[in-house]
mmCIF file of C-alpha atoms and ligand atoms in Angstrom:
data_model
loop_
_atom_site.group_PDB
_atom_site.id
_atom_site.type_symbol
_atom_site.label_atom_id
_atom_site.label_comp_id
_atom_site.label_asym_id
_atom_site.label_seq_id
_atom_site.Cartn_x
_atom_site.Cartn_y
_atom_site.Cartn_z
ATOM 1 C CA MET U 1 107.250 74.854 69.182
ATOM 2 C CA GLY U 2 110.551 76.513 68.350
ATOM 3 C CA GLU U 3 112.682 75.689 65.391
ATOM 4 C CA VAL U 4 114.935 72.608 65.542
ATOM 5 C CA LEU U 5 118.520 73.145 64.440
ATOM 6 C CA GLU U 6 119.517 70.517 61.877
ATOM 7 C CA VAL U 7 123.221 69.697 61.943
ATOM 8 C CA PRO U 8 124.224 67.843 58.768
ATOM 9 C CA ALA U 9 126.733 65.020 59.172
ATOM 10 C CA ILE U 10 128.550 62.746 56.766
ATOM 11 C CA TRP U 11 130.153 59.470 57.843
ATOM 12 C CA ILE U 12 132.865 58.164 55.524
ATOM 13 C CA GLN U 13 134.469 54.747 55.867
ATOM 14 C CA ALA U 14 138.025 54.332 54.641
ATOM 15 C CA ALA U 15 140.419 51.422 55.356
ATOM 16 C CA GLY U 16 138.984 49.628 58.357
ATOM 17 C CA CYS U 17 136.726 46.775 59.400
ATOM 18 C CA THR U 18 133.449 48.691 60.055
ATOM 19 C CA GLY U 19 133.740 47.769 63.728
ATOM 20 C CA CYS U 20 133.590 51.428 64.773
ATOM 21 C CA SER U 21 130.172 51.756 63.137
ATOM 22 C CA ILE U 22 128.974 48.577 64.808
ATOM 23 C CA SER U 23 130.153 49.843 68.182
ATOM 24 C CA ILE U 24 128.404 53.209 67.789
ATOM 25 C CA LEU U 25 125.189 51.456 66.719
ATOM 26 C CA ASN U 26 125.307 49.877 70.200
ATOM 27 C CA ALA U 27 124.995 53.261 71.913
ATOM 28 C CA ASP U 28 122.553 53.030 74.816
ATOM 29 C CA TYR U 29 121.995 56.404 76.532
ATOM 30 C CA PRO U 30 121.111 57.982 74.139
ATOM 31 C CA ASN U 31 120.551 55.022 71.849
ATOM 32 C CA ILE U 32 121.108 55.118 68.112
ATOM 33 C CA LYS U 33 117.461 55.894 67.401
ATOM 34 C CA ASN U 34 117.600 58.887 69.759
ATOM 35 C CA LEU U 35 120.799 59.963 68.074
ATOM 36 C CA LEU U 36 119.608 59.754 64.489
ATOM 37 C CA ILE U 37 115.853 60.258 64.608
ATOM 38 C CA ASP U 38 115.084 62.306 67.699
ATOM 39 C CA GLU U 39 116.309 65.645 68.921
ATOM 40 C CA VAL U 40 119.583 64.408 70.434
ATOM 41 C CA LEU U 41 119.598 67.556 72.569
ATOM 42 C CA PRO U 42 116.682 69.942 72.990
ATOM 43 C CA LYS U 43 116.087 71.691 69.654
ATOM 44 C CA LYS U 44 119.089 69.984 68.032
ATOM 45 C CA HIS U 45 118.979 67.156 65.552
ATOM 46 C CA ILE U 46 121.774 65.361 63.708
ATOM 47 C CA ASN U 47 120.914 64.949 60.056
ATOM 48 C CA LEU U 48 123.106 61.990 59.037
ATOM 49 C CA ARG U 49 123.170 62.257 55.264
ATOM 50 C CA PHE U 50 125.635 59.524 54.382
ATOM 51 C CA HIS U 51 126.629 56.336 56.159
ATOM 52 C CA PRO U 52 127.664 53.340 54.017
ATOM 53 C CA ASN U 53 126.053 50.711 56.291
ATOM 54 C CA ILE U 54 122.760 52.218 57.308
ATOM 55 C CA MET U 55 121.664 54.545 54.513
ATOM 56 C CA ALA U 56 118.989 53.288 52.155
ATOM 57 C CA GLY U 57 120.333 55.120 49.096
ATOM 58 C CA GLN U 58 122.869 53.630 46.723
ATOM 59 C CA GLY U 59 124.853 54.401 43.599
ATOM 60 C CA GLU U 60 125.273 57.772 41.926
ATOM 61 C CA ALA U 61 122.298 59.329 43.654
ATOM 62 C CA ILE U 62 123.908 58.962 47.050
ATOM 63 C CA LEU U 63 127.269 60.275 45.834
ATOM 64 C CA GLU U 64 125.359 63.401 44.827
ATOM 65 C CA VAL U 65 124.448 63.833 48.492
ATOM 66 C CA LEU U 66 128.132 63.999 49.365
ATOM 67 C CA LYS U 67 128.828 66.592 46.685
ATOM 68 C CA GLU U 68 125.747 68.627 47.529
ATOM 69 C CA THR U 69 126.562 68.640 51.261
ATOM 70 C CA SER U 70 130.117 69.796 50.666
ATOM 71 C CA THR U 71 128.953 72.710 48.538
ATOM 72 C CA GLU U 72 125.540 73.728 49.893
ATOM 73 C CA LYS U 73 126.414 73.115 53.555
ATOM 74 C CA LYS U 74 129.977 74.326 53.333
ATOM 75 C CA GLY U 75 131.391 75.076 56.794
ATOM 76 C CA LYS U 76 128.224 73.771 58.469
ATOM 77 C CA TYR U 77 128.510 69.985 58.500
ATOM 78 C CA LEU U 78 130.343 67.459 60.624
ATOM 79 C CA LEU U 79 132.553 64.954 58.874
ATOM 80 C CA ILE U 80 133.076 61.653 60.679
ATOM 81 C CA ILE U 81 135.867 59.503 59.278
ATOM 82 C CA GLU U 82 136.253 55.837 60.192
ATOM 83 C CA GLY U 83 139.336 53.984 58.950
ATOM 84 C CA ALA U 84 142.818 54.931 57.844
ATOM 85 C CA VAL U 85 143.433 56.604 54.495
ATOM 86 C CA PRO U 86 145.232 54.598 51.756
ATOM 87 C CA THR U 87 147.649 56.915 49.944
ATOM 88 C CA LYS U 88 150.011 54.659 47.957
ATOM 89 C CA ASP U 89 149.713 54.996 44.157
ATOM 90 C CA ASN U 90 147.491 58.065 44.542
ATOM 91 C CA GLY U 91 145.190 56.235 46.936
ATOM 92 C CA ILE U 92 143.869 53.751 44.377
ATOM 93 C CA TYR U 93 143.589 50.947 46.988
ATOM 94 C CA GLY U 94 140.498 52.546 48.499
ATOM 95 C CA VAL U 95 137.724 54.005 46.361
ATOM 96 C CA ILE U 96 134.160 55.218 46.876
ATOM 97 C CA GLY U 97 132.216 55.395 43.600
ATOM 98 C CA GLU U 98 133.206 56.854 40.252
ATOM 99 C CA ARG U 99 133.295 60.227 38.546
ATOM 100 C CA GLU U 100 133.055 60.207 34.737
ATOM 101 C CA GLY U 101 133.962 56.522 34.689
ATOM 102 C CA LYS U 102 137.020 56.936 36.911
ATOM 103 C CA PRO U 103 137.215 55.695 40.513
ATOM 104 C CA ILE U 104 137.144 58.372 43.203
ATOM 105 C CA THR U 105 139.622 57.482 45.900
ATOM 106 C CA MET U 106 138.927 57.725 49.616
ATOM 107 C CA LEU U 107 141.875 60.091 49.722
ATOM 108 C CA GLU U 108 140.150 62.453 47.267
ATOM 109 C CA TRP U 109 136.856 62.345 49.159
ATOM 110 C CA ILE U 110 138.522 62.919 52.492
ATOM 111 C CA ARG U 111 140.535 65.869 51.190
ATOM 112 C CA GLU U 112 137.486 67.401 49.541
ATOM 113 C CA LEU U 113 135.015 66.815 52.363
ATOM 114 C CA SER U 114 137.443 67.783 55.165
ATOM 115 C CA ALA U 115 138.302 71.071 53.543
ATOM 116 C CA SER U 116 134.691 72.257 53.529
ATOM 117 C CA ALA U 117 133.488 70.716 56.831
ATOM 118 C CA MET U 118 132.825 72.636 60.041
ATOM 119 C CA ALA U 119 134.808 70.008 61.960
ATOM 120 C CA VAL U 120 136.206 66.527 61.462
ATOM 121 C CA ALA U 121 135.935 63.653 63.933
ATOM 122 C CA ALA U 122 138.496 60.911 63.290
ATOM 123 C CA LEU U 123 136.761 57.898 64.824
ATOM 124 C CA GLY U 124 138.562 54.754 65.904
ATOM 125 C CA SER U 125 142.245 53.902 66.085
ATOM 126 C CA CYS U 126 142.654 53.464 62.303
ATOM 127 C CA ALA U 127 141.421 56.997 61.583
ATOM 128 C CA THR U 128 143.174 58.595 64.555
ATOM 129 C CA PHE U 129 146.589 56.926 64.436
ATOM 130 C CA GLY U 130 146.575 54.553 61.440
ATOM 131 C CA GLY U 131 145.791 51.429 63.490
ATOM 132 C CA ILE U 132 145.969 47.986 61.913
ATOM 133 C CA PRO U 133 145.872 49.171 58.230
ATOM 134 C CA LYS U 134 148.995 51.288 58.877
ATOM 135 C CA ALA U 135 150.810 48.459 60.691
ATOM 136 C CA ARG U 136 153.937 47.070 59.035
ATOM 137 C CA PRO U 137 154.329 46.428 56.127
ATOM 138 C CA ASN U 138 151.474 48.844 55.326
ATOM 139 C CA PRO U 139 151.181 47.822 51.652
ATOM 140 C CA THR U 140 148.580 50.481 50.807
ATOM 141 C CA GLY U 141 150.461 53.392 52.406
ATOM 142 C CA CYS U 142 147.740 54.063 54.986
ATOM 143 C CA LYS U 143 147.915 57.269 57.004
ATOM 144 C CA SER U 144 145.848 58.750 59.798
ATOM 145 C CA VAL U 145 143.313 61.507 59.165
ATOM 146 C CA GLY U 146 145.504 63.987 61.071
ATOM 147 C CA GLU U 147 148.463 63.181 58.796
ATOM 148 C CA ILE U 148 146.317 63.797 55.710
ATOM 149 C CA LEU U 149 145.000 67.128 57.024
ATOM 150 C CA GLU U 150 148.502 68.256 57.831
ATOM 151 C CA GLU U 151 150.013 67.050 54.555
ATOM 152 C CA TYR U 152 147.431 68.909 52.472
ATOM 153 C CA GLY U 153 147.362 72.039 54.634
ATOM 154 C CA ILE U 154 143.681 71.572 55.591
ATOM 155 C CA LYS U 155 142.969 73.764 58.609
ATOM 156 C CA THR U 156 139.532 72.386 59.573
ATOM 157 C CA PRO U 157 139.470 71.684 63.335
ATOM 158 C CA TYR U 158 139.533 68.006 64.184
ATOM 159 C CA VAL U 159 139.254 65.725 67.147
ATOM 160 C CA ASN U 160 140.645 62.207 67.569
ATOM 161 C CA ILE U 161 138.423 59.573 69.184
ATOM 162 C CA PRO U 162 140.557 56.396 69.263
ATOM 163 C CA GLY U 163 139.668 52.830 70.201
ATOM 164 C CA CYS U 164 139.473 49.511 68.408
ATOM 165 C CA PRO U 165 136.576 49.975 68.474
ATOM 166 C CA PRO U 166 135.747 53.320 70.130
ATOM 167 C CA HIS U 167 133.221 53.235 72.967
ATOM 168 C CA PRO U 168 129.849 54.674 71.851
ATOM 169 C CA ASP U 169 129.913 57.125 74.780
ATOM 170 C CA TRP U 170 133.192 58.624 73.550
ATOM 171 C CA PHE U 171 131.587 59.414 70.206
ATOM 172 C CA VAL U 172 128.167 60.462 71.484
ATOM 173 C CA GLY U 173 129.712 62.552 74.281
ATOM 174 C CA THR U 174 132.028 64.353 71.865
ATOM 175 C CA LEU U 175 129.156 64.983 69.462
ATOM 176 C CA ALA U 176 126.910 66.247 72.257
ATOM 177 C CA SER U 177 129.590 68.599 73.520
ATOM 178 C CA ILE U 178 130.061 70.030 69.995
ATOM 179 C CA LEU U 179 126.295 70.594 69.704
ATOM 180 C CA LEU U 180 126.055 72.137 73.160
ATOM 181 C CA MET U 181 129.223 74.176 73.402
ATOM 182 C CA GLY U 182 130.666 74.358 69.902
ATOM 183 C CA LEU U 183 133.979 72.978 68.680
ATOM 184 C CA PRO U 184 136.274 71.567 71.354
ATOM 185 C CA ARG U 185 138.724 74.126 72.735
ATOM 186 C CA GLU U 186 142.403 73.269 72.537
ATOM 187 C CA GLU U 187 142.526 72.994 76.340
ATOM 188 C CA ASP U 188 139.815 70.308 76.213
ATOM 189 C CA LEU U 189 142.020 68.068 74.052
ATOM 190 C CA ASP U 190 145.272 66.327 74.938
ATOM 191 C CA GLU U 191 148.436 66.551 72.831
ATOM 192 C CA LEU U 192 147.054 63.802 70.556
ATOM 193 C CA ARG U 193 143.773 65.757 70.099
ATOM 194 C CA ARG U 194 141.759 63.269 72.184
ATOM 195 C CA PRO U 195 139.013 64.710 74.429
ATOM 196 C CA LYS U 196 140.447 64.877 77.958
ATOM 197 C CA LEU U 197 136.984 64.046 79.251
ATOM 198 C CA PHE U 198 137.542 60.401 78.278
ATOM 199 C CA PHE U 199 141.301 59.999 77.817
ATOM 200 C CA SER U 200 143.065 61.826 80.635
ATOM 201 C CA GLN U 201 143.870 58.843 82.892
ATOM 202 C CA THR U 202 145.541 55.512 82.244
ATOM 203 C CA ILE U 203 143.692 52.222 82.548
ATOM 204 C CA HIS U 204 146.195 51.309 85.288
ATOM 205 C CA GLU U 205 145.171 54.286 87.439
ATOM 206 C CA ASN U 206 141.580 53.042 87.734
ATOM 207 C CA CYS U 207 142.000 49.288 87.329
ATOM 208 C CA PRO U 208 140.282 47.109 89.953
ATOM 209 C CA ARG U 209 143.347 44.804 89.836
ATOM 210 C CA ARG U 210 145.641 47.683 90.789
ATOM 211 C CA ALA U 211 145.923 46.526 94.402
ATOM 212 C CA TYR U 212 147.436 43.262 93.119
ATOM 213 C CA TYR U 213 149.964 45.239 91.109
ATOM 214 C CA ASP U 214 150.946 47.319 94.121
ATOM 215 C CA GLU U 215 151.347 44.098 96.151
ATOM 216 C CA ARG U 216 153.353 42.564 93.250
ATOM 217 C CA LYS U 217 150.859 39.709 92.952
ATOM 218 C CA PHE U 218 150.913 38.834 89.285
ATOM 219 C CA ALA U 219 148.824 36.248 87.423
ATOM 220 C CA LYS U 220 151.087 33.713 85.704
ATOM 221 C CA LYS U 221 148.410 32.504 83.346
ATOM 222 C CA PHE U 222 145.006 33.701 82.143
ATOM 223 C CA GLY U 223 142.165 32.888 84.505
ATOM 224 C CA GLU U 224 144.225 33.377 87.664
ATOM 225 C CA PRO U 225 143.543 36.166 90.124
ATOM 226 C CA GLY U 226 146.205 38.869 90.214
ATOM 227 C CA CYS U 227 147.442 41.716 88.090
ATOM 228 C CA LEU U 228 147.842 40.896 84.400
ATOM 229 C CA TYR U 229 151.026 42.941 83.980
ATOM 230 C CA GLU U 230 153.302 39.926 83.430
ATOM 231 C CA LEU U 231 150.894 38.619 80.791
ATOM 232 C CA GLY U 232 151.443 41.775 78.754
ATOM 233 C CA CYS U 233 148.754 44.185 79.990
ATOM 234 C CA ARG U 234 149.141 47.621 78.340
ATOM 235 C CA GLY U 235 146.955 49.339 80.943
ATOM 236 C CA PRO U 236 149.908 51.267 82.417
ATOM 237 C CA VAL U 237 150.571 53.072 79.116
ATOM 238 C CA THR U 238 147.029 53.351 77.740
ATOM 239 C CA TYR U 239 144.845 56.384 78.364
ATOM 240 C CA SER U 240 141.098 55.741 78.474
ATOM 241 C CA ASP U 241 138.282 55.437 80.989
ATOM 242 C CA CYS U 242 137.314 51.782 80.232
ATOM 243 C CA PRO U 243 137.607 50.592 83.891
ATOM 244 C CA VAL U 244 135.066 53.134 85.106
ATOM 245 C CA ARG U 245 132.834 53.400 82.026
ATOM 246 C CA MET U 246 132.848 49.694 81.073
ATOM 247 C CA TRP U 247 131.446 48.249 77.862
ATOM 248 C CA ASN U 248 128.355 46.620 76.368
ATOM 249 C CA GLY U 249 125.797 48.456 78.442
ATOM 250 C CA ARG U 250 128.259 48.805 81.356
ATOM 251 C CA VAL U 251 128.420 45.010 81.854
ATOM 252 C CA ASN U 252 132.183 44.394 81.764
ATOM 253 C CA TRP U 253 135.439 45.391 80.093
ATOM 254 C CA CYS U 254 138.691 43.794 78.886
ATOM 255 C CA VAL U 255 140.567 43.375 82.186
ATOM 256 C CA GLY U 256 137.301 42.698 84.040
ATOM 257 C CA SER U 257 136.711 39.687 81.800
ATOM 258 C CA GLY U 258 140.205 38.314 82.424
ATOM 259 C CA ALA U 259 141.932 39.624 79.270
ATOM 260 C CA THR U 260 144.751 42.132 79.216
ATOM 261 C CA CYS U 261 144.290 45.669 77.939
ATOM 262 C CA ILE U 262 145.949 45.513 74.513
ATOM 263 C CA GLY U 263 146.332 49.292 74.326
ATOM 264 C CA CYS U 264 143.788 49.800 71.576
ATOM 265 C CA CYS U 265 143.467 53.541 72.306
ATOM 266 C CA SER U 266 147.223 54.141 72.173
ATOM 267 C CA GLU U 267 149.020 56.038 69.472
ATOM 268 C CA GLY U 268 151.402 53.068 69.123
ATOM 269 C CA PHE U 269 148.611 50.542 68.416
ATOM 270 C CA LEU U 270 149.539 48.205 66.768
ATOM 271 C CA ASP U 271 153.221 48.240 65.805
ATOM 272 C CA GLU U 272 154.801 49.946 68.786
ATOM 273 C CA ILE U 273 152.625 48.220 71.338
ATOM 274 C CA SER U 274 153.354 44.724 69.957
ATOM 275 C CA PRO U 275 153.982 41.949 70.786
ATOM 276 C CA ILE U 276 150.921 42.430 72.932
ATOM 277 C CA TYR U 277 151.343 39.412 75.202
ATOM 278 C CA VAL U 278 154.885 40.253 76.257
ATOM 279 C CA LYS U 279 155.522 42.110 79.523
ATOM 280 C CA LEU U 280 156.175 45.835 79.266
ATOM 281 C CA GLU U 281 159.229 47.372 80.867
ATOM 282 C CA GLU U 282 158.191 49.415 83.902
ATOM 283 C CA ALA U 283 160.553 52.115 82.675
ATOM 284 C CA GLU U 284 158.033 52.730 79.862
ATOM 285 C CA PHE U 285 155.249 53.734 82.274
ATOM 286 C CA PRO U 286 154.339 57.424 82.239
ATOM 287 C CA LYS U 287 155.658 59.255 85.318
ATOM 288 C CA GLU U 288 152.253 60.012 86.859
ATOM 289 C CA VAL U 289 151.217 56.312 87.079
HETATM 290 S S1 SF4 T 1 148.857 46.129 84.748
HETATM 291 FE FE1 SF4 T 1 146.817 45.869 83.809
HETATM 292 S S2 SF4 T 1 145.765 44.366 85.134
HETATM 293 FE FE2 SF4 T 1 147.516 45.146 86.282
HETATM 294 S S3 SF4 T 1 146.703 46.840 87.463
HETATM 295 FE FE3 SF4 T 1 147.550 47.720 85.598
HETATM 296 S S4 SF4 T 1 145.838 47.818 84.205
HETATM 297 FE FE4 SF4 T 1 145.235 46.433 85.833
HETATM 298 S S1 SF4 T 2 140.730 48.147 78.126
HETATM 299 FE FE1 SF4 T 2 142.388 48.650 76.697
HETATM 300 S S2 SF4 T 2 142.143 47.218 74.969
HETATM 301 FE FE2 SF4 T 2 140.215 47.205 76.154
HETATM 302 S S3 SF4 T 2 138.912 48.728 75.095
HETATM 303 FE FE3 SF4 T 2 139.965 49.791 76.787
HETATM 304 S S4 SF4 T 2 141.820 50.654 75.856
HETATM 305 FE FE4 SF4 T 2 141.041 49.115 74.433
#
């Protein structure tokens, strides 16, 4: 038996609802046990050292794991960040533990851990674009992970995996591609640093209701057949593969269940895409749609 490569990973939660974690725990192929316990790829194993919801450790001992990973595994670990980063008043509105009796802010942890990571994955729309915590009036001064890296001159490569929540496949697929082929190349990411593998087409391009749209047959209320455009569907301006990948074990997805796409993977989620049940102007559609 050859040696198994252990890839250390740290998962930090900042300002969010924990929904991204819950979604990833629903991964099916591979499932979460395969991901965390088994060799996720031949001879490769993710060693998840810190995750607030599923780790057994608590208190100071577990904070030591964070410090130890950032020093002893410098440049060798993956940092996964869920949630936006509170920055107002030096970030005091989000803390993880204490150092010498003083709270350590999420902002401090994220700066420290990002700077010494091999790569950062911003997971979910709060981490990638600010999401709901950054929505007006944004009382805690939340920013996206990318904004923090840029502001503090941190050059660690990063990838944005949006979604409210993100699909488990988007996370697992990105992780697997890093383990197999190394860090994503710039040409594999779009201008918002999302993997093109999952985010290169709009919902509208692959929607099963698209024929209704082309025929101008629009539903006037929820539950009717027809395209949901007049009910506020954001599918024409939202890039993700939900219509072909589907959710919850490939059972269904938002538009398939009669709801509109609310644009949860969009950079403008939530402020710019709101009010979400008001019809978009067709002039806002990207040219290729
Ligand atoms: S507007 Fe929405 S429901 Fe209509 S075709 Fe596009 S994505 Fe589908
Ligand atoms: S269909 Fe739209 S709202 Fe639903 S998960 Fe996909 S991107 Fe988000």
